[in-house]
mmCIF file of C-alpha atoms and ligand atoms in Angstrom:
data_model
loop_
_atom_site.group_PDB
_atom_site.id
_atom_site.type_symbol
_atom_site.label_atom_id
_atom_site.label_comp_id
_atom_site.label_asym_id
_atom_site.label_seq_id
_atom_site.Cartn_x
_atom_site.Cartn_y
_atom_site.Cartn_z
ATOM 1 C CA MET A 185 0.000 0.000 0.000
ATOM 2 C CA ARG A 186 1.319 3.449 -0.957
ATOM 3 C CA GLY A 187 1.302 6.217 1.610
ATOM 4 C CA PRO A 188 2.875 9.540 2.536
ATOM 5 C CA TYR A 189 6.373 8.081 2.074
ATOM 6 C CA ASP A 190 5.584 7.375 -1.577
ATOM 7 C CA LEU A 191 4.329 10.950 -2.065
ATOM 8 C CA LEU A 192 7.465 12.345 -0.417
ATOM 9 C CA ARG A 193 9.692 10.205 -2.626
ATOM 10 C CA ARG A 194 7.882 11.418 -5.751
ATOM 11 C CA THR A 195 8.113 15.066 -4.657
ATOM 12 C CA VAL A 196 11.839 14.731 -3.975
ATOM 13 C CA SER A 197 12.436 13.067 -7.339
ATOM 14 C CA GLN A 198 10.477 15.846 -9.148
ATOM 15 C CA LEU A 199 12.546 18.517 -7.406
ATOM 16 C CA ALA A 200 15.760 16.674 -8.293
ATOM 17 C CA TYR A 201 14.583 16.551 -11.928
ATOM 18 C CA GLU A 202 13.879 20.304 -11.897
ATOM 19 C CA ARG A 203 17.227 21.094 -10.313
ATOM 20 C CA ARG A 204 18.976 18.993 -12.942
ATOM 21 C CA TYR A 205 17.340 20.980 -15.758
ATOM 22 C CA GLY A 206 17.505 24.357 -13.995
ATOM 23 C CA VAL A 207 13.724 24.988 -14.028
ATOM 24 C CA ARG A 208 11.033 25.740 -11.461
ATOM 25 C CA THR A 209 7.502 24.486 -12.117
ATOM 26 C CA ALA A 210 6.499 22.296 -9.166
ATOM 27 C CA GLU A 211 4.108 24.239 -6.954
ATOM 28 C CA LEU A 212 0.455 24.464 -6.034
ATOM 29 C CA ILE A 213 -0.834 28.048 -6.119
ATOM 30 C CA GLU A 214 -4.440 29.185 -5.696
ATOM 31 C CA LEU A 215 -5.350 31.782 -8.334
ATOM 32 C CA ASP A 216 -6.464 34.323 -5.704
ATOM 33 C CA GLN A 217 -2.812 34.448 -4.608
ATOM 34 C CA LEU A 218 -2.048 35.576 -8.175
ATOM 35 C CA GLY A 219 -4.925 38.060 -8.287
ATOM 36 C CA ILE A 220 -6.696 36.293 -11.164
ATOM 37 C CA ALA A 221 -9.317 34.176 -9.364
ATOM 38 C CA ALA A 222 -12.716 34.080 -11.110
ATOM 39 C CA GLU A 223 -15.557 31.659 -11.648
ATOM 40 C CA GLY A 224 -14.468 28.773 -13.846
ATOM 41 C CA ARG A 225 -10.740 29.164 -13.044
ATOM 42 C CA GLY A 226 -9.079 26.894 -10.528
ATOM 43 C CA TYR A 227 -5.462 26.857 -9.424
ATOM 44 C CA TYR A 228 -1.960 26.409 -10.699
ATOM 45 C CA VAL A 229 -0.543 22.919 -10.423
ATOM 46 C CA PRO A 230 1.602 21.384 -13.160
ATOM 47 C CA ALA A 231 0.804 18.164 -14.983
ATOM 48 C CA SER A 232 3.119 15.196 -14.598
ATOM 49 C CA TRP A 233 6.440 15.597 -16.459
ATOM 50 C CA ARG A 234 5.932 12.331 -18.351
ATOM 51 C CA ILE A 235 2.395 12.856 -19.614
ATOM 52 C CA LEU A 236 3.273 13.996 -23.153
ATOM 53 C CA ARG A 237 5.714 11.146 -23.599
ATOM 54 C CA ARG A 238 2.917 8.779 -22.548
ATOM 55 C CA THR A 239 0.352 10.245 -24.956
ATOM 56 C CA LEU A 240 2.357 11.308 -28.031
ATOM 57 C CA SER A 241 4.677 9.250 -30.148
ATOM 58 C CA ARG A 242 7.829 10.993 -31.359
ATOM 59 C CA LYS A 243 7.221 9.441 -34.802
ATOM 60 C CA GLU A 244 3.819 11.123 -35.224
ATOM 61 C CA ILE A 245 5.199 14.664 -34.679
ATOM 62 C CA GLY A 246 7.014 16.628 -37.398
ATOM 63 C CA PRO A 247 7.873 20.208 -38.350
ATOM 64 C CA THR A 248 4.351 20.962 -39.632
ATOM 65 C CA ASP A 249 2.872 20.140 -36.211
ATOM 66 C CA VAL A 250 1.905 22.911 -33.819
ATOM 67 C CA PHE A 251 1.316 22.493 -30.067
ATOM 68 C CA VAL A 252 -0.728 24.762 -27.773
ATOM 69 C CA ASP A 253 -0.972 24.539 -23.964
ATOM 70 C CA PHE A 254 -4.003 26.562 -22.837
ATOM 71 C CA GLY A 255 -3.174 27.819 -19.333
ATOM 72 C CA SER A 256 0.541 27.069 -19.509
ATOM 73 C CA GLY A 257 1.465 28.232 -16.003
ATOM 74 C CA MET A 258 5.210 28.012 -15.381
ATOM 75 C CA GLY A 259 5.689 26.317 -18.759
ATOM 76 C CA ARG A 260 6.276 22.710 -17.801
ATOM 77 C CA MET A 261 4.268 21.292 -20.734
ATOM 78 C CA VAL A 262 5.739 23.870 -23.123
ATOM 79 C CA LEU A 263 9.201 22.559 -22.221
ATOM 80 C CA GLU A 264 8.012 18.980 -22.577
ATOM 81 C CA ALA A 265 6.410 19.679 -25.975
ATOM 82 C CA ALA A 266 9.575 21.419 -27.181
ATOM 83 C CA ARG A 267 11.441 18.143 -26.705
ATOM 84 C CA PHE A 268 9.383 16.831 -29.665
ATOM 85 C CA PRO A 269 10.118 18.062 -33.210
ATOM 86 C CA PHE A 270 7.110 20.450 -33.323
ATOM 87 C CA GLY A 271 7.334 23.356 -35.784
ATOM 88 C CA ARG A 272 5.923 25.747 -33.144
ATOM 89 C CA VAL A 273 4.978 25.450 -29.489
ATOM 90 C CA TYR A 274 2.654 27.961 -27.792
ATOM 91 C CA GLY A 275 1.860 28.489 -24.124
ATOM 92 C CA ILE A 276 -0.979 30.852 -23.211
ATOM 93 C CA GLU A 277 -1.095 32.010 -19.610
ATOM 94 C CA LEU A 278 -3.318 34.556 -17.859
ATOM 95 C CA SER A 279 -1.100 35.211 -14.825
ATOM 96 C CA GLU A 280 1.742 37.615 -15.499
ATOM 97 C CA GLN A 281 3.786 36.135 -12.635
ATOM 98 C CA LEU A 282 3.494 32.578 -13.957
ATOM 99 C CA HIS A 283 4.132 33.745 -17.525
ATOM 100 C CA GLU A 284 7.380 35.434 -16.413
ATOM 101 C CA ILE A 285 8.506 32.284 -14.593
ATOM 102 C CA ALA A 286 7.747 30.286 -17.766
ATOM 103 C CA GLU A 287 9.889 32.697 -19.789
ATOM 104 C CA ALA A 288 12.766 32.250 -17.337
ATOM 105 C CA ASN A 289 12.319 28.463 -17.452
ATOM 106 C CA VAL A 290 12.523 28.436 -21.257
ATOM 107 C CA ARG A 291 15.581 30.734 -21.177
ATOM 108 C CA ASN A 292 17.399 28.755 -18.496
ATOM 109 C CA THR A 293 16.516 25.154 -19.194
ATOM 110 C CA ARG A 294 19.277 22.670 -19.660
ATOM 111 C CA GLN A 295 16.845 20.219 -21.287
ATOM 112 C CA ARG A 296 17.602 19.361 -24.897
ATOM 113 C CA LEU A 297 14.824 21.100 -26.869
ATOM 114 C CA ARG A 298 14.139 20.102 -30.460
ATOM 115 C CA CYS A 299 11.697 22.894 -31.253
ATOM 116 C CA ASP A 300 13.279 26.327 -31.406
ATOM 117 C CA ASP A 301 10.096 28.313 -32.096
ATOM 118 C CA ILE A 302 8.554 28.627 -28.616
ATOM 119 C CA ARG A 303 5.945 31.359 -28.178
ATOM 120 C CA LEU A 304 4.841 32.201 -24.652
ATOM 121 C CA VAL A 305 1.813 34.476 -24.678
ATOM 122 C CA HIS A 306 0.656 36.417 -21.643
ATOM 123 C CA GLY A 307 -3.118 36.702 -22.054
ATOM 124 C CA ASP A 308 -6.560 35.199 -21.762
ATOM 125 C CA ALA A 309 -7.356 32.006 -23.654
ATOM 126 C CA LEU A 310 -10.653 33.708 -24.517
ATOM 127 C CA THR A 311 -8.933 36.281 -26.717
ATOM 128 C CA PHE A 312 -6.018 34.190 -27.992
ATOM 129 C CA GLU A 313 -6.219 33.887 -31.775
ATOM 130 C CA ILE A 314 -5.937 30.130 -32.271
ATOM 131 C CA PRO A 315 -3.700 29.314 -35.257
ATOM 132 C CA ASP A 316 -5.458 27.386 -38.042
ATOM 133 C CA ASP A 317 -2.575 24.891 -38.169
ATOM 134 C CA VAL A 318 -2.572 23.749 -34.511
ATOM 135 C CA THR A 319 -2.434 19.936 -34.376
ATOM 136 C CA VAL A 320 -1.976 19.111 -30.674
ATOM 137 C CA VAL A 321 -3.761 20.875 -27.812
ATOM 138 C CA PHE A 322 -3.088 20.323 -24.131
ATOM 139 C CA PHE A 323 -5.452 21.207 -21.285
ATOM 140 C CA ASN A 324 -4.598 20.582 -17.635
ATOM 141 C CA ASN A 325 -8.065 21.534 -16.389
ATOM 142 C CA PRO A 326 -7.227 25.248 -16.811
ATOM 143 C CA PHE A 327 -10.788 26.607 -16.839
ATOM 144 C CA GLN A 328 -14.354 25.384 -16.986
ATOM 145 C CA GLY A 329 -17.756 26.578 -18.166
ATOM 146 C CA THR A 330 -18.128 29.189 -20.893
ATOM 147 C CA VAL A 331 -14.374 29.793 -21.273
ATOM 148 C CA PHE A 332 -13.741 26.124 -22.007
ATOM 149 C CA THR A 333 -16.744 25.949 -24.379
ATOM 150 C CA SER A 334 -15.528 29.033 -26.249
ATOM 151 C CA VAL A 335 -12.040 27.552 -26.735
ATOM 152 C CA ILE A 336 -13.465 24.234 -27.943
ATOM 153 C CA ASP A 337 -15.870 26.010 -30.357
ATOM 154 C CA ARG A 338 -12.992 28.067 -31.745
ATOM 155 C CA LEU A 339 -10.852 24.944 -32.188
ATOM 156 C CA VAL A 340 -13.706 23.388 -34.201
ATOM 157 C CA ALA A 341 -13.880 26.595 -36.280
ATOM 158 C CA THR A 342 -10.165 26.206 -37.149
ATOM 159 C CA LEU A 343 -10.954 22.695 -38.424
ATOM 160 C CA ASP A 344 -13.776 24.050 -40.597
ATOM 161 C CA ARG A 345 -11.373 26.588 -42.115
ATOM 162 C CA ASN A 346 -8.472 24.148 -42.405
ATOM 163 C CA PRO A 347 -9.575 20.472 -42.240
ATOM 164 C CA ARG A 348 -6.921 18.329 -40.528
ATOM 165 C CA GLN A 349 -6.417 15.914 -37.636
ATOM 166 C CA LEU A 350 -6.317 17.635 -34.247
ATOM 167 C CA LYS A 351 -5.368 15.805 -31.074
ATOM 168 C CA ILE A 352 -6.597 16.996 -27.675
ATOM 169 C CA ILE A 353 -4.792 15.778 -24.560
ATOM 170 C CA TYR A 354 -7.067 16.590 -21.626
ATOM 171 C CA TYR A 355 -5.487 16.051 -18.187
ATOM 172 C CA ASN A 356 -8.087 15.932 -15.391
ATOM 173 C CA PRO A 357 -10.910 16.229 -17.953
ATOM 174 C CA VAL A 358 -13.542 17.994 -15.853
ATOM 175 C CA GLU A 359 -15.345 19.296 -18.979
ATOM 176 C CA GLN A 360 -15.073 16.104 -21.030
ATOM 177 C CA GLN A 361 -18.755 16.268 -22.001
ATOM 178 C CA THR A 362 -18.160 19.619 -23.763
ATOM 179 C CA VAL A 363 -15.553 17.945 -25.981
ATOM 180 C CA LEU A 364 -17.936 15.097 -26.851
ATOM 181 C CA ASP A 365 -20.864 17.491 -27.403
ATOM 182 C CA THR A 366 -19.070 18.952 -30.451
ATOM 183 C CA GLY A 367 -20.011 15.724 -32.263
ATOM 184 C CA ARG A 368 -16.524 15.941 -33.822
ATOM 185 C CA ALA A 369 -14.466 14.163 -31.151
ATOM 186 C CA GLN A 370 -13.426 10.555 -30.888
ATOM 187 C CA LEU A 371 -12.020 9.371 -27.563
ATOM 188 C CA LEU A 372 -8.841 7.484 -28.459
ATOM 189 C CA ARG A 373 -7.527 6.594 -24.992
ATOM 190 C CA THR A 374 -7.968 7.197 -21.314
ATOM 191 C CA LEU A 375 -4.982 6.754 -19.086
ATOM 192 C CA ARG A 376 -4.467 7.025 -15.379
ATOM 193 C CA HIS A 377 -1.814 9.462 -14.265
ATOM 194 C CA ALA A 378 -2.486 9.351 -10.509
ATOM 195 C CA ARG A 379 -1.898 6.286 -8.412
ATOM 196 C CA ARG A 380 -4.769 7.094 -6.099
ATOM 197 C CA ARG A 381 -8.025 8.505 -7.397
ATOM 198 C CA VAL A 382 -11.685 8.594 -6.495
ATOM 199 C CA GLU A 383 -13.702 6.235 -8.666
ATOM 200 C CA GLY A 384 -15.949 8.176 -11.059
ATOM 201 C CA SER A 385 -13.933 11.418 -10.732
ATOM 202 C CA PRO A 386 -12.107 12.915 -13.746
ATOM 203 C CA PHE A 387 -9.133 13.805 -11.522
ATOM 204 C CA GLY A 388 -6.263 11.398 -12.039
ATOM 205 C CA LEU A 389 -7.274 10.618 -15.626
ATOM 206 C CA THR A 390 -6.025 11.906 -18.972
ATOM 207 C CA ASN A 391 -8.248 11.611 -22.042
ATOM 208 C CA VAL A 392 -6.839 11.723 -25.567
ATOM 209 C CA TYR A 393 -9.242 12.750 -28.341
ATOM 210 C CA GLN A 394 -9.040 13.068 -32.081
ATOM 211 C CA LEU A 395 -11.085 16.015 -33.352
ATOM 212 C CA THR A 396 -11.963 16.158 -37.045
HETATM 213 C C1 LIG B 799 -3.739 23.592 -13.571
HETATM 214 S S1 LIG B 799 -2.674 24.886 -14.187
HETATM 215 C C2 LIG B 799 -1.859 24.054 -15.530
HETATM 216 C C3 LIG B 799 -0.469 24.572 -15.878
HETATM 217 C C4 LIG B 799 0.244 23.883 -17.043
HETATM 218 N N1 LIG B 799 -0.621 23.633 -18.175
HETATM 219 C C5 LIG B 799 0.858 22.571 -16.614
HETATM 220 O O1 LIG B 799 0.204 21.534 -16.754
HETATM 221 O O2 LIG B 799 1.993 22.588 -16.097
HETATM 222 C C6 LIG B 799 -3.913 25.885 -15.058
HETATM 223 C C7 LIG B 799 -3.387 27.227 -15.528
HETATM 224 O O3 LIG B 799 -4.403 27.857 -16.334
HETATM 225 C C8 LIG B 799 -4.286 29.262 -16.158
HETATM 226 N N2 LIG B 799 -5.541 29.892 -16.619
HETATM 227 C C9 LIG B 799 -6.744 29.893 -16.004
HETATM 228 N N3 LIG B 799 -7.650 30.569 -16.736
HETATM 229 C C10 LIG B 799 -7.004 31.006 -17.852
HETATM 230 C C11 LIG B 799 -7.403 31.742 -19.002
HETATM 231 N N4 LIG B 799 -8.652 32.167 -19.145
HETATM 232 N N5 LIG B 799 -6.485 32.005 -19.953
HETATM 233 C C12 LIG B 799 -5.195 31.566 -19.818
HETATM 234 N N6 LIG B 799 -4.753 30.867 -18.748
HETATM 235 C C13 LIG B 799 -5.645 30.572 -17.780
HETATM 236 C C14 LIG B 799 -4.001 29.394 -14.659
HETATM 237 O O4 LIG B 799 -3.443 30.644 -14.340
HETATM 238 C C15 LIG B 799 -3.056 28.216 -14.421
HETATM 239 O O5 LIG B 799 -1.717 28.601 -14.549
#
């Protein structure tokens, strides 16, 4: 049975990983501490370092692929995506403080990055102009309700303008029904990223969808 010792060991190994690469992403911060709390927005906590490597194959990504992390926080998933040969990697973050930490992380990382076109945007996902060539989208439960619906509707609009395959990796998929309600999404896989989770809860799960 896993207990607090297991959690401590994982935390220590994450911090050792961050120290090795010269980045800082591992924290839990409530959004009211950042002055951006509002209905439908939760907290800052990064996704697991390995989640992209578990959900994307290096072979399926090439220079015409474009990655977007909506609510990129301190940039952990931006750094992870940039280890794949994406043509461009975007991170959109509402908090100026987190955005600045993400910029420092990208500048200072000692990780080997394969994508050299990394665009960190400080702003609201609601007003971000989604590129028509985005092919992989990552959500770590950044927002719910009308903001999430608006982003999903605008992703579908990019597909109408530029038909292509679009993958959505949704970590802690609280608004999974909104993705399915588009009528354009196929659930490819569900994987467990947390050892302990409450049965029936979306927390601890990652869903991978193909949107067409
Ligand atoms: C759970 S954290 C995920 C951070 C990052 N994606 C990761 O996995 O490491 C969610 C992030 O979404 C951001 N966020 C919330 N609402 C947003 C919005 N409307 N536009 C952009 N970012 C937003 C929060 O500030 C927070 O940093």
